Amino acid sequence: MPHIQVPEGVPGIRSLVMFRPETGQYLYKLAQVLLREESPLTPAERELIATHVSARNACVFCMSSHAAAARELYKEDRAIVDCVIRDGDAAPVTPKMKALLVIAGHVQQNGKNVTEADIAAARAEGATDRDIHDTVLIAAAFSMFNRYVDGLASFTPTDPKEYDAMGVRLAAVGYTLPKPVSA
Amino acid sequence: MPYISVEEHLPGITGLLEYRKDSAEPIRELTQYLLRGPSTLTEGERELIATIVSYNNQCRFCTAAHTAAADLLFDDDSVTEKVKQNIETSPVSEKMKALLMIAWHVQQGGKEVTTSDIVRAKDAGATDIEIHDTVLIAALFCLYNRYVDGLATVAPPAPEFYKGLAERLVNHGYTRLPQGYDHLKKK
């Protein structure tokens, strides 16, 4: 049961932003900017970073919903997503993405765990300042989203079909604030 | 030296927020609402939540900045110091102790927040909104701390730097300065 009185039966972050749309509007805007708007990384690659961090934080709601979005966006290459969840190092992604996933994994632990060697390895595979910046900020943002969702014990559906539907919606329309419940 | 090329006269978070302004805007607006918007928690209490999370993430820049802001708002340097040493024996209300414990658990991981943490806060009079905002402020500073340290931004050693920054955070807040930050360049 959620720790606070959020709308019943609404899953994860949606229930929290419906409880407090004053802050929710900025959280959804941030997700939209980071995962869909202009970046050298594709939306699929950015959803993969979100999935990787959420998996490492064991945030089931965020991991399952962003994995579903990433599968939709990767289309025929959707198997990549489950490889990354199982073992980021062994996933069939580009060498640049592999290096960026290492950086994201270190951000998930603590910002200080990102080393000069991590950055040099990413640059050697062609990563630019902006690739590195966006990776670090997406990983940091999911360190926030995961704590928000689990710290308030929001409802986590267990039926995989529910996440498939979320993935379709997130791939097609992105991050739009759900309508608040009227008082 | 930072891992990416940011403006040299803008250490810590400011250089990052200027590096990418479209992502900075919702982060700035969220922070302004949570730390300065309408709330039954004082601005000092909310800065205290930011401070304890940054301190436990060992983020030097954020800890120094929010300690200085809280000290200025409390007009007292001892509260932040005592909260860092021990929340339970610090000179804050029972409700704030309960909320700071929740923040500390959020810093460790969302799942570390227990039902008994929440019961304690509610018994001490905390509302659902106060608990929500405490969790979100703590989570937001887990973002900031990782952003600032993950890109190895500079934390100036001089305490005067953070006094000046705290004055800006108290008098102006968290939104971007309308004139930008070029006036901070050394002449």
PDB file of C-alpha atoms in Angstrom, chain B residues 41 45-46 48-49 52 56 74 79 82-106 113 116-126 130-131 134:
ATOM      1  CA  LEU B  41       7.649  23.371   5.972  1.00  0.00           C
ATOM      2  CA  GLU B  45      13.609  23.073   6.986  1.00  0.00           C
ATOM      3  CA  ARG B  46      13.523  22.272   3.273  1.00  0.00           C
ATOM      4  CA  LEU B  48      17.991  21.092   5.779  1.00  0.00           C
ATOM      5  CA  ILE B  49      16.578  18.111   3.829  1.00  0.00           C
ATOM      6  CA  ILE B  52      21.457  16.047   4.841  1.00  0.00           C
ATOM      7  CA  ASN B  56      25.376  11.644   2.943  1.00  0.00           C
ATOM      8  CA  PHE B  74      18.053  29.910  10.343  1.00  0.00           C
ATOM      9  CA  VAL B  79      21.578  23.505  13.286  1.00  0.00           C
ATOM     10  CA  LYS B  82      24.218  19.125  14.619  1.00  0.00           C
ATOM     11  CA  VAL B  83      21.885  17.500  12.072  1.00  0.00           C
ATOM     12  CA  LYS B  84      24.954  16.199  10.179  1.00  0.00           C
ATOM     13  CA  GLN B  85      26.359  14.750  13.426  1.00  0.00           C
ATOM     14  CA  ASN B  86      23.136  13.094  14.602  1.00  0.00           C
ATOM     15  CA  ILE B  87      19.564  13.706  13.470  1.00  0.00           C
ATOM     16  CA  GLU B  88      18.047  12.237  16.644  1.00  0.00           C
ATOM     17  CA  THR B  89      19.886  14.568  19.029  1.00  0.00           C
ATOM     18  CA  SER B  90      19.728  17.660  16.788  1.00  0.00           C
ATOM     19  CA  PRO B  91      17.776  20.778  17.857  1.00  0.00           C
ATOM     20  CA  VAL B  92      14.823  20.301  15.465  1.00  0.00           C
ATOM     21  CA  SER B  93      11.189  19.344  16.108  1.00  0.00           C
ATOM     22  CA  GLU B  94      10.137  15.693  16.446  1.00  0.00           C
ATOM     23  CA  LYS B  95       8.321  16.048  13.106  1.00  0.00           C
ATOM     24  CA  MET B  96      11.499  17.307  11.403  1.00  0.00           C
ATOM     25  CA  LYS B  97      13.532  14.468  12.935  1.00  0.00           C
ATOM     26  CA  ALA B  98      11.064  11.978  11.467  1.00  0.00           C
ATOM     27  CA  LEU B  99      11.152  13.716   8.048  1.00  0.00           C
ATOM     28  CA  LEU B 100      14.963  13.898   8.050  1.00  0.00           C
ATOM     29  CA  MET B 101      15.118  10.162   8.805  1.00  0.00           C
ATOM     30  CA  ILE B 102      12.837   9.551   5.792  1.00  0.00           C
ATOM     31  CA  ALA B 103      15.123  11.747   3.640  1.00  0.00           C
ATOM     32  CA  TRP B 104      18.183   9.856   4.845  1.00  0.00           C
ATOM     33  CA  HIS B 105      16.537   6.549   3.924  1.00  0.00           C
ATOM     34  CA  VAL B 106      15.546   7.864   0.478  1.00  0.00           C
ATOM     35  CA  VAL B 113      11.827   3.954   3.636  1.00  0.00           C
ATOM     36  CA  SER B 116       7.482   2.622  10.678  1.00  0.00           C
ATOM     37  CA  ASP B 117       9.345   5.692   9.315  1.00  0.00           C
ATOM     38  CA  ILE B 118       6.030   6.898   7.891  1.00  0.00           C
ATOM     39  CA  VAL B 119       4.007   6.081  11.031  1.00  0.00           C
ATOM     40  CA  ARG B 120       6.518   7.993  13.133  1.00  0.00           C
ATOM     41  CA  ALA B 121       6.242  11.051  10.875  1.00  0.00           C
ATOM     42  CA  LYS B 122       2.429  10.952  10.848  1.00  0.00           C
ATOM     43  CA  ASP B 123       2.326  10.503  14.656  1.00  0.00           C
ATOM     44  CA  ALA B 124       4.488  13.604  14.920  1.00  0.00           C
ATOM     45  CA  GLY B 125       1.923  15.521  12.862  1.00  0.00           C
ATOM     46  CA  ALA B 126       3.403  15.275   9.353  1.00  0.00           C
ATOM     47  CA  GLU B 130       4.921  17.050   3.831  1.00  0.00           C
ATOM     48  CA  ILE B 131       5.922  13.391   3.508  1.00  0.00           C
ATOM     49  CA  THR B 134      10.336  15.332   1.814  1.00  0.00           C
TER      50      THR B 134
END
